[in-house]
């Protein structure tokens, strides 16, 4: 799967990339919602999935998701957050998965991606 | 430490051929290595906060920073870092929610949390490296530091170390992390720096209780002493400083002394030695006054010298009959004996010889006092093993200086001699000697006393599973639990390996059981961390009571057998020795079990 990872913390992003690389996915890492929209706008990039951090300066993960949908980009979306994921997910139930950023990510992230 | 400032550092380009575990380990390491840079950014932002002003910009920046730290900390399995970052995140959130107004207490609270994070970062760094030690956290009644200042530290209380901030500067980040982690285990709040410029900045912002400085830095082989001299130049009250160095040459030491260093430890650093100095330097008063025994057949002169010393804050006992000296020394723990050289019934040199023939008094400093001015006779008198000579009449100032200096130095030496290098507890010989003294005292006073032997359960498997550095952490944690939780007049020693011995003065069987059971429960709740894994440890205890068992030997033997029963009975329990524990052990079973308490195997 071709996956776009969005995280303003390059270490957290690199960790998600490492997890998904290990599953055989092809990942690209960007550091902001704006960069993500640019990457998604270039048709030839053709991503199957966007995985984004929630809290980022300027454009949050949720903002990014809404902006994507407004622009008619229907790529599947997974949100990562340091806070309790449940209330966040209920704000946008169309998001494929909302996962807690902790040590369990090694297990929950591949599982969520595999379940798409 | 590659701590880029003000911009977010980027992890090294991924090597996709590496296994996930290796990539994760690398990411964890680089996450930690850029953490000091992030914390420095946060400190700068916190420094800009002004109480009761509205400051959206810095609060926003801090919020993102702590929030990010919380998330990536958790992702990499650094739970404590994540938790501390979350506390800071919430404190900032609270300010943002109340209109962006900075409450008066917020900067100090954030500064404290940043200190915690810095300490955790160092401890975690140590954890990541399998060659060095992991961290652990102790539960239980530890007072929260109320402020960042070393206020009201009571002497001799290990718990109070938590209020003493120590700055450590060494250009070797591994060593800095390791030392900071270990000093942290003993309750100090340590901030580590790898450059003198960072240290300088921190000292200007907040003065520490003490500093630990490397001598050699890349820029200059005497950079450490030079920095101290520079810091001292502008200060009216000097910060105590311990130098650590791989240089053991005269030049290095000379520079350190000239710069005003209070102590000098050579690498590899012995933690306990460093702690001894640190305790001494950061404690506002010496833990106990110096005890001096004054022996002079001239009763009035003895009393006069004793009074002079008492006025200088020492505890002095005057005795005019040399025969009383031995029995007095049994109860009076003298640091030094001031002795008249010419006494009618027993001369000073004779009394010295008697003392030197007793193992307990070999190292007791002796200073003669005499009107003897013949140098040759003075030398003869010293030859039997005395340490100095003062000529009558003695100026009170000189007396105080000579006695104080020698007693102080002997105390340091003594404590290095009787303490276990890893845990700082009394070593085997010392604790056995104390048991003998305690039994003699209890016999005389008709009081009771308990002797307990503790042994960590399955310690060998801790070492095998997590490695020896982790095992050492368990031992340090247990020693700290014992020291913090027992009373001042209880004596704690490391009996050997993973075995500890405790002398509980004036305590009966039931009270001893209660005390030890509480310690056992509390220790079993300590969580240890090793390379991302958590585990817990327990210990078993055997207790022997005096006068049920009426000699030190009978007590140790009975405690050992009770401990054996505790192990056989399923471990993690306290067993009290009964009469039958004095009986010879029943015939060993055909195949010896690995449960022997005398050795470390499998226990």
XYZ file of C-alpha atoms in Angstrom:
719
model
C 0.000 0.000 0.000
C 1.214 3.508 -0.776
C 0.873 5.525 2.445
C 1.348 9.230 3.221
C 2.391 9.872 6.822
C 1.846 13.369 8.248
C 3.483 14.286 11.545
C 5.178 17.486 12.682
C 7.333 15.434 15.030
C 9.844 13.777 12.713
C 10.603 11.087 15.285
C 7.024 10.011 15.697
C 6.666 10.106 11.896
C 9.780 8.014 11.395
C 8.483 5.512 13.927
C 5.187 5.114 12.060
C 7.177 4.764 8.856
C 9.350 2.057 10.400
C 6.281 0.168 11.610
C 4.614 0.267 8.198
C 7.787 -0.408 6.212
C 8.124 -3.590 8.227
C 4.671 -4.606 6.927
C 5.874 -4.077 3.360
C 4.111 -0.777 2.738
C 5.568 2.079 0.736
C 5.599 5.245 2.849
C 6.215 8.915 2.295
C 6.703 11.231 5.254
C 5.697 14.903 5.384
C 5.701 17.288 8.335
C 2.588 19.395 7.943
C -0.973 19.362 6.685
C -0.044 21.854 3.961
C 2.703 19.585 2.642
C 0.259 16.692 2.783
C -2.289 18.566 0.655
C 0.467 19.398 -1.849
C 1.516 15.767 -2.054
C -2.089 14.624 -2.435
C -2.701 17.226 -5.144
C -0.048 15.726 -7.363
C -2.052 13.038 -9.088
C 0.917 10.850 -9.916
C 1.684 10.302 -6.253
C -1.485 8.213 -5.921
C -1.731 7.403 -2.207
C -3.973 4.621 -0.876
C -3.965 5.901 2.680
C -3.165 8.992 4.737
C -2.020 8.565 8.332
C -1.881 11.841 10.191
C -1.042 13.132 13.629
C -3.846 15.129 15.248
C -2.032 18.010 16.954
C 0.038 19.990 14.483
C 0.539 23.716 14.164
C -1.653 25.563 11.594
C -3.569 22.585 10.267
C -4.589 19.833 12.696
C -5.135 16.235 11.606
C -8.890 16.764 11.725
C -8.596 19.998 9.701
C -6.522 18.123 7.146
C -9.134 15.385 6.885
C -11.961 17.899 6.368
C -9.926 19.914 3.865
C -9.195 16.723 1.908
C -12.843 15.791 1.734
C -13.795 19.351 0.740
C -11.314 19.118 -2.108
C -12.858 15.832 -3.108
C -9.893 13.723 -2.101
C -11.427 10.499 -0.784
C -8.248 8.708 0.243
C -8.731 6.574 3.377
C -7.645 8.374 6.552
C -6.229 7.219 9.881
C -5.752 9.692 12.726
C -3.102 9.352 15.454
C -3.416 11.222 18.729
C -1.704 11.554 22.057
C -5.064 12.052 23.751
C -8.021 9.750 24.215
C -8.993 8.745 20.651
C -12.689 8.004 21.346
C -14.120 11.549 21.624
C -12.031 12.593 18.639
C -13.308 9.753 16.485
C -16.898 10.614 17.345
C -16.284 14.107 15.905
C -15.540 12.550 12.514
C -16.876 8.996 12.336
C -15.952 8.797 8.642
C -12.303 8.496 9.647
C -11.223 4.876 9.169
C -9.466 4.619 12.507
C -8.380 6.833 15.356
C -5.426 5.418 17.276
C -3.672 6.290 20.505
C -0.005 7.282 20.124
C 1.707 5.002 22.570
C 3.851 1.905 22.662
C 0.918 -0.216 21.417
C 1.062 1.584 18.068
C 3.426 -1.127 16.851
C 0.459 -3.502 16.992
C -2.605 -1.298 16.512
C -1.321 0.570 13.446
C -0.549 -2.480 11.252
C -3.833 -4.027 12.411
C -5.839 -0.933 11.465
C -4.120 -0.690 8.076
C -4.654 -4.390 7.394
C -8.343 -3.985 8.277
C -8.980 -1.328 5.619
C 24.980 15.416 22.819
C 23.901 16.787 19.469
C 21.429 19.283 20.854
C 20.553 21.576 18.011
C 18.984 24.730 19.262
C 15.793 26.331 18.153
C 15.137 24.084 15.188
C 13.725 20.600 15.160
C 16.427 18.047 14.475
C 15.768 15.299 12.025
C 16.397 11.614 12.521
C 19.003 10.050 10.275
C 17.714 8.883 6.905
C 16.103 5.490 7.404
C 17.866 2.397 6.268
C 14.936 0.371 5.061
C 16.962 -2.803 4.899
C 17.275 -2.891 8.680
C 14.842 -4.885 10.751
C 12.034 -3.027 12.491
C 13.528 -3.696 15.913
C 16.844 -2.162 14.927
C 15.185 0.849 13.307
C 13.044 1.310 16.383
C 16.082 1.127 18.664
C 17.856 3.733 16.514
C 14.828 5.999 16.553
C 14.505 5.684 20.308
C 18.157 6.635 20.692
C 17.948 9.616 18.379
C 14.674 10.713 19.985
C 16.527 10.819 23.292
C 19.592 12.522 21.888
C 17.543 15.450 20.590
C 15.476 15.657 23.749
C 17.889 17.995 25.586
C 17.608 20.395 22.632
C 13.817 20.335 22.843
C 13.908 20.832 26.597
C 16.298 23.760 26.140
C 13.784 25.285 23.689
C 11.088 24.801 26.300
C 13.230 26.379 29.010
C 13.779 29.435 26.840
C 10.052 29.738 26.227
C 9.296 29.293 29.938
C 11.853 32.004 30.757
C 9.872 34.409 28.559
C 6.602 33.832 30.456
C 5.715 36.771 32.684
C 3.343 36.241 35.589
C -0.208 37.596 35.095
C 0.494 38.667 31.516
C -1.357 37.256 28.538
C 1.022 35.379 26.287
C -0.631 33.256 23.623
C 2.489 32.855 21.514
C 4.720 31.170 24.098
C 1.897 29.130 25.596
C 0.997 27.802 22.132
C 4.603 26.918 21.429
C 4.947 25.180 24.791
C 1.688 23.325 24.302
C 2.786 21.891 20.956
C 6.184 21.027 22.384
C 4.861 19.153 25.414
C 2.080 17.545 23.449
C 4.521 16.244 20.855
C 6.795 14.990 23.582
C 3.901 13.204 25.246
C 3.007 11.446 22.014
C 6.434 10.440 20.808
C 7.536 9.601 24.348
C 4.624 7.178 24.587
C 5.227 5.822 21.107
C 8.792 4.945 21.959
C 7.754 3.351 25.230
C 9.141 6.035 27.574
C 6.096 6.090 29.777
C 7.516 8.334 32.493
C 8.678 10.934 29.974
C 5.265 10.853 28.390
C 3.548 11.230 31.771
C 5.722 14.187 32.794
C 5.153 15.825 29.405
C 1.424 15.314 29.849
C 1.493 17.075 33.244
C 3.267 20.011 31.618
C 0.891 19.926 28.643
C -2.100 20.113 30.982
C -0.617 22.968 32.990
C -0.162 24.932 29.765
C -3.616 23.902 28.516
C -5.106 25.231 31.721
C -3.478 28.627 31.134
C -4.637 28.654 27.515
C -8.178 27.823 28.580
C -8.192 30.702 31.024
C -7.591 33.284 28.348
C -3.865 32.839 27.941
C -3.057 34.448 31.265
C 0.116 33.202 32.921
C -0.539 32.358 36.553
C 2.197 33.272 38.992
C 2.960 29.639 39.817
C 3.105 28.408 36.223
C 6.722 29.224 35.269
C 8.058 27.537 38.417
C 5.831 24.516 37.895
C 6.954 24.150 34.295
C 10.584 24.614 35.317
C 10.194 21.805 37.825
C 8.588 19.539 35.241
C 11.417 20.366 32.828
C 13.917 19.338 35.491
C 12.026 16.080 35.894
C 11.988 15.570 32.147
C 15.711 16.251 31.902
C 16.403 13.701 34.633
C 14.061 11.182 33.012
C 15.688 11.774 29.636
C 19.055 10.951 31.134
C 17.736 7.927 32.966
C 16.035 6.730 29.789
C 19.205 7.262 27.806
C 20.895 4.995 30.241
C 18.048 2.514 29.794
C 18.369 2.398 26.036
C 21.982 1.432 26.190
C 22.050 -2.202 27.262
C 25.576 -1.783 28.643
C 24.523 0.585 31.352
C 21.881 0.697 33.983
C 18.120 1.048 33.631
C 15.954 3.318 35.704
C 13.465 2.516 38.399
C 10.921 4.385 40.380
C 10.249 4.049 44.054
C 6.765 4.423 45.455
C 6.062 5.404 48.999
C 6.283 8.359 51.287
C 8.727 10.622 49.568
C 8.178 14.291 50.177
C 7.468 16.293 47.042
C 10.060 18.968 46.600
C 8.193 22.152 47.385
C 10.471 24.411 45.424
C 13.571 24.312 43.308
C 15.695 25.664 46.115
C 17.691 23.779 48.680
C 15.613 24.960 51.575
C 15.708 23.526 55.051
C 17.564 20.349 54.172
C 17.906 18.453 57.418
C 21.264 16.798 57.821
C 21.617 13.058 57.458
C 18.209 12.498 55.875
C 18.556 10.842 52.495
C 15.062 11.938 51.491
C 16.107 15.541 51.712
C 18.566 15.083 48.922
C 15.596 15.547 46.623
C 15.704 19.238 47.396
C 19.342 19.575 46.514
C 19.990 20.448 42.905
C 23.300 19.341 41.502
C 24.711 20.390 38.129
C 26.935 17.912 36.396
C 29.077 18.776 33.398
C 31.059 16.263 31.381
C 31.644 16.301 27.641
C 31.051 12.537 27.558
C 27.251 12.244 27.316
C 27.245 8.553 28.272
C 29.158 9.165 31.462
C 27.053 12.208 32.298
C 23.877 10.187 31.817
C 25.146 7.268 33.833
C 26.266 9.415 36.761
C 23.107 11.505 36.713
C 21.026 8.334 36.701
C 22.897 6.874 39.627
C 22.870 10.038 41.716
C 19.173 10.250 40.897
C 18.768 6.794 42.433
C 20.095 8.236 45.673
C 17.633 11.077 45.588
C 19.613 13.965 44.165
C 18.053 16.192 41.538
C 20.670 16.271 38.843
C 20.881 18.384 35.716
C 23.540 17.212 33.328
C 25.332 19.323 30.731
C 27.865 18.372 28.113
C 29.256 21.830 27.435
C 30.565 24.430 29.849
C 28.605 27.128 28.035
C 25.309 25.375 28.862
C 26.445 24.939 32.454
C 27.331 28.612 32.692
C 23.912 29.620 31.393
C 22.171 27.357 33.904
C 24.250 28.619 36.847
C 23.399 32.182 35.897
C 19.708 31.278 35.857
C 19.678 29.243 39.058
C 22.437 28.390 41.495
C 22.808 24.688 42.292
C 23.683 23.275 45.737
C 26.810 21.753 44.238
C 28.518 21.113 40.930
C 30.327 18.115 39.539
C 32.772 19.184 36.840
C 35.000 17.309 34.469
C 38.558 18.693 34.314
C 39.384 18.038 30.670
C 37.175 19.354 27.886
C 37.851 19.296 24.170
C 38.703 22.994 24.204
C 41.257 22.859 27.020
C 42.737 20.236 29.300
C 42.017 22.484 32.284
C 38.701 23.880 31.064
C 36.773 22.623 34.116
C 38.926 24.380 36.748
C 39.049 27.486 34.560
C 35.265 27.607 34.433
C 35.019 27.218 38.204
C 37.549 29.999 38.772
C 35.555 32.181 36.380
C 32.287 31.428 38.186
C 33.887 32.117 41.539
C 35.336 35.448 40.465
C 31.929 37.096 40.381
C 30.384 35.344 43.369
C 30.439 36.270 47.002
C 29.305 32.795 48.070
C 31.055 29.966 46.255
C 29.221 26.901 44.930
C 30.882 23.730 46.238
C 32.455 21.808 43.392
C 33.680 18.242 42.942
C 36.022 17.580 40.047
C 35.902 14.309 38.170
C 38.702 13.443 35.833
C 40.620 10.754 34.047
C 43.683 12.874 34.866
C 45.342 11.636 38.009
C 48.456 13.749 37.544
C 49.678 16.419 39.893
C 49.004 19.228 37.415
C 45.316 18.374 37.094
C 44.853 18.164 40.831
C 46.772 21.383 41.392
C 44.576 23.252 38.928
C 41.489 21.833 40.635
C 42.646 22.882 44.096
C 43.655 26.347 42.903
C 40.286 26.857 41.297
C 38.658 26.052 44.628
C 37.521 22.451 44.076
C 36.389 20.756 47.282
C 36.997 17.194 46.151
C 38.579 15.278 43.298
C 37.440 11.877 42.047
C 39.280 10.001 39.353
C 37.507 8.032 36.642
C 36.152 5.413 36.653
C 33.978 7.135 39.239
C 32.980 5.220 42.337
C 29.416 6.369 42.926
C 29.549 5.910 46.681
C 32.715 7.949 46.977
C 31.111 10.722 44.938
C 27.978 10.513 47.109
C 30.026 10.820 50.292
C 31.519 14.069 49.037
C 28.207 15.291 47.691
C 26.392 14.586 50.956
C 29.129 16.373 52.823
C 29.154 19.405 50.543
C 25.421 19.871 50.192
C 24.473 19.190 53.785
C 24.306 22.511 55.602
C 25.777 20.992 58.757
C 27.959 17.980 59.418
C 25.606 15.086 60.202
C 26.878 14.652 63.729
C 29.217 16.651 65.926
C 32.712 15.297 66.315
C 33.200 13.154 69.435
C 36.448 13.607 71.311
C 37.706 11.722 74.336
C 40.163 13.777 76.432
C 42.474 11.758 78.684
C 44.607 13.689 81.158
C 45.536 12.853 84.746
C 45.186 16.571 85.446
C 41.428 16.580 85.898
C 41.112 20.326 85.456
C 43.203 20.481 82.328
C 41.170 17.606 80.845
C 38.008 19.471 81.629
C 39.418 22.700 80.198
C 40.327 21.076 76.887
C 36.937 19.386 76.766
C 35.220 22.723 77.332
C 37.212 24.410 74.559
C 36.182 21.655 72.146
C 32.563 21.713 73.296
C 32.436 25.442 72.632
C 33.546 24.744 69.071
C 30.494 22.493 68.625
C 32.109 19.138 69.360
C 31.064 16.590 71.953
C 33.915 16.039 74.382
C 34.263 13.687 77.362
C 37.024 14.249 79.880
C 38.530 11.339 81.798
C 41.457 11.418 84.205
C 41.922 7.681 84.780
C 43.418 5.800 81.813
C 41.807 2.601 83.076
C 38.366 3.975 82.290
C 39.234 4.647 78.662
C 38.385 1.195 77.307
C 34.967 0.902 78.901
C 34.180 4.493 77.932
C 35.017 3.788 74.319
C 32.442 0.970 74.336
C 29.633 3.454 74.752
C 31.156 6.709 73.534
C 31.791 6.560 69.808
C 34.912 8.692 69.784
C 36.254 10.135 66.551
C 39.514 11.028 68.221
C 41.399 10.689 71.522
C 43.334 13.619 72.924
C 45.830 12.088 75.299
C 48.258 13.396 77.864
C 51.668 11.841 77.275
C 52.842 11.645 80.867
C 50.379 10.081 83.253
C 51.476 8.399 86.499
C 49.820 4.957 86.223
C 49.865 4.427 82.497
C 51.709 6.636 80.018
C 50.233 7.916 76.796
C 52.352 5.620 74.619
C 51.348 2.637 76.773
C 47.672 3.471 76.506
C 48.117 3.950 72.743
C 49.717 0.542 72.439
C 46.794 -1.022 74.330
C 44.312 0.633 71.971
C 46.259 -0.364 68.871
C 46.168 -3.996 69.972
C 42.362 -3.945 69.798
C 40.944 -4.453 66.317
C 38.180 -1.921 66.902
C 40.594 0.865 67.763
C 43.383 0.380 65.225
C 42.348 3.420 63.254
C 41.198 5.649 66.109
C 43.178 8.900 65.781
C 45.285 9.717 68.828
C 46.876 13.086 69.527
C 49.297 13.533 72.394
C 49.286 16.601 74.525
C 52.465 17.282 76.428
C 54.967 19.874 77.507
C 57.627 17.648 75.986
C 59.669 19.724 73.570
C 62.430 17.207 72.899
C 61.847 16.249 69.291
C 63.453 12.840 69.642
C 61.238 11.886 72.579
C 58.224 13.186 70.694
C 59.085 10.911 67.766
C 59.484 7.922 70.034
C 56.072 8.539 71.506
C 54.525 8.826 68.080
C 56.161 5.624 66.895
C 53.715 3.404 68.815
C 50.941 4.573 66.540
C 49.829 8.061 67.437
C 48.904 10.676 64.892
C 50.096 13.965 66.227
C 51.664 15.985 68.933
C 50.488 19.199 70.541
C 52.740 21.074 72.962
C 51.305 22.526 76.143
C 50.144 25.165 76.625
C 47.902 24.920 73.587
C 46.114 27.863 72.068
C 42.364 27.017 72.030
C 42.162 27.861 68.305
C 45.009 25.543 67.485
C 43.457 22.758 69.560
C 40.120 23.090 67.772
C 41.767 23.195 64.342
C 44.036 20.192 64.933
C 41.310 18.043 66.429
C 38.623 19.057 63.914
C 40.842 18.480 60.905
C 42.034 15.033 61.927
C 38.648 13.813 63.113
C 36.976 14.998 59.928
C 39.523 13.300 57.702
C 39.321 10.106 59.679
C 35.553 10.113 59.370
C 35.705 10.239 55.582
C 38.276 7.464 55.523
C 36.284 5.406 57.952
C 33.044 5.731 56.051
C 34.786 4.709 52.817
C 36.216 1.722 54.636
C 33.017 0.417 56.177
C 30.644 1.020 53.303
C 29.685 -1.212 50.465
C 30.790 0.238 47.148
C 27.537 -0.287 45.253
C 24.826 0.494 47.778
C 26.551 2.770 50.246
C 25.274 0.548 53.052
C 27.589 -0.827 55.697
C 29.623 -3.731 54.388
C 29.594 -7.226 55.826
C 32.330 -6.670 58.400
C 30.893 -3.392 59.568
C 27.358 -4.672 60.053
C 28.640 -7.718 61.952
C 30.672 -5.444 64.208
C 27.609 -3.293 64.811
C 25.559 -6.376 65.659
C 28.154 -7.284 68.279
C 28.024 -3.805 69.790
C 24.223 -3.794 69.674
C 23.987 -7.162 71.410
C 26.429 -6.008 74.105
C 24.400 -2.820 74.621
C 21.080 -4.692 74.748
C 22.511 -7.162 77.251
C 23.734 -4.337 79.457
C 20.513 -2.347 79.209
C 18.227 -5.384 79.403
C 16.451 -4.399 76.183
C 15.534 -6.479 73.191
C 16.767 -6.258 69.630
C 16.139 -7.988 66.328
C 18.478 -9.021 63.574
C 17.003 -9.589 60.138
C 18.481 -11.142 57.048
C 16.876 -10.218 53.727
C 17.459 -11.962 50.439
C 16.119 -10.852 47.053
C 13.952 -13.595 45.536
C 15.055 -15.124 42.233
C 17.841 -12.607 41.954
C 19.874 -14.829 39.689
C 17.093 -14.882 37.151
C 16.888 -11.058 37.244
C 20.581 -10.952 36.371
C 20.184 -13.623 33.711
C 17.114 -12.044 32.138
C 17.923 -8.350 32.310
C 21.671 -8.283 32.838
C 23.870 -7.355 35.771
C 23.407 -3.575 35.532
C 19.688 -4.131 36.055
C 20.442 -6.457 38.939
C 22.567 -3.716 40.477
C 19.659 -1.308 40.134
C 17.467 -3.722 42.081
C 20.049 -3.849 44.857
C 20.355 -0.061 44.903
C 16.587 0.291 45.023
C 16.334 -2.129 47.923
C 19.139 -0.416 49.818
C 17.444 2.909 49.293
C 14.079 1.558 50.431
C 15.736 0.246 53.580
C 17.612 3.459 54.307
C 14.639 5.709 53.713
C 12.142 3.673 55.631
C 14.041 2.500 58.673
C 14.677 4.627 61.728
C 17.931 6.515 62.226
C 19.222 4.132 64.875
C 18.519 1.006 62.852
C 21.574 -0.290 61.052
C 21.457 -1.562 57.498
C 24.207 -3.479 55.774
C 24.828 -5.422 52.630
C 25.606 -8.872 53.916
C 26.864 -10.065 50.560
C 25.548 -10.581 47.046
C 21.811 -9.965 47.145
C 21.646 -10.493 50.906
C 21.081 -7.604 53.304
C 21.231 -7.449 57.100
C 19.311 -5.122 59.385
C 19.830 -4.515 63.100
C 16.644 -3.190 64.718
C 17.579 -1.725 68.094
C 15.125 -1.975 70.984
C 12.527 -3.811 68.926
C 10.566 -6.938 69.859
C 9.523 -9.780 67.561
C 6.073 -8.519 66.651
C 7.237 -4.976 65.970
C 10.088 -6.308 63.836
C 7.636 -8.428 61.858
C 5.410 -5.396 61.255
C 8.300 -3.175 60.153
C 9.761 -5.769 57.828
C 6.410 -6.782 56.407
C 5.701 -3.161 55.545
C 9.083 -2.888 53.835
C 8.460 -6.136 51.993
C 5.104 -4.919 50.668
C 6.480 -1.559 49.706
C 9.449 -3.040 47.835
C 7.250 -5.525 45.997
C 5.442 -2.517 44.504
C 8.584 -0.993 43.012
C 8.477 -1.147 39.248
C 11.776 -1.720 37.476
C 12.407 -0.891 33.874
C 14.854 -2.614 31.665
C 14.980 -1.949 27.952
C 11.312 -1.130 27.737
C 10.226 -4.046 29.879
C 8.767 -3.700 33.344
C 9.183 -6.137 36.178
C 8.942 -6.386 39.945
C 11.000 -8.017 42.659
C 10.325 -9.392 46.101
C 12.485 -10.432 49.018
C 12.328 -12.968 51.835
C 13.300 -12.274 55.442
C 14.496 -14.277 58.425
C 14.418 -12.575 61.833
C 16.208 -13.514 65.038
C 15.370 -11.915 68.365
C 17.605 -11.084 71.305
C 17.535 -12.420 74.029
C 15.779 -15.498 72.526
C 19.096 -15.973 70.766
C 21.719 -14.481 73.008
C 24.935 -14.184 71.010
C 25.671 -12.505 67.684
C 26.645 -15.873 66.207
C 23.461 -17.573 67.407
C 21.436 -14.700 66.021
C 22.971 -14.733 62.546
C 22.643 -18.489 62.361
C 19.014 -18.453 63.504
C 18.141 -15.588 61.123
C 19.762 -17.487 58.285
C 17.703 -20.590 59.052
C 14.495 -18.584 59.336
C 15.337 -17.053 55.976
C 15.788 -20.544 54.593
C 12.296 -21.415 55.876
C 10.891 -18.252 54.247
C 12.405 -19.302 50.941
C 11.100 -22.860 51.240
C 7.678 -21.600 52.259
C 7.241 -19.798 48.950
C 9.377 -16.618 49.259
C 8.151 -13.014 49.607
C 7.509 -13.480 53.340
C 8.925 -12.802 56.793
C 9.768 -15.750 59.085
C 10.717 -15.402 62.754
C 13.390 -17.730 64.089
C 12.177 -20.101 66.813
C 14.075 -22.340 69.201
C 14.128 -25.127 66.658
C 16.059 -22.878 64.312
C 19.061 -23.391 66.562
C 18.915 -27.151 66.051
C 21.176 -28.607 63.433
C 19.452 -28.804 60.069
C 17.635 -32.081 59.387
C 19.463 -34.484 57.114
C 19.671 -32.948 53.668
C 17.363 -34.430 51.077
C 19.012 -36.698 48.521
C 19.230 -33.985 45.851
C 20.276 -30.660 47.307
C 17.803 -27.944 46.355
C 19.137 -24.735 44.860
C 17.534 -22.893 47.762
C 20.605 -22.461 49.885
C 20.456 -18.995 51.355
C 24.164 -18.796 51.873
C 24.883 -18.561 48.160
C 23.296 -16.533 45.456
C 22.291 -19.442 43.236
C 18.628 -19.539 42.465
C 17.561 -17.747 45.601
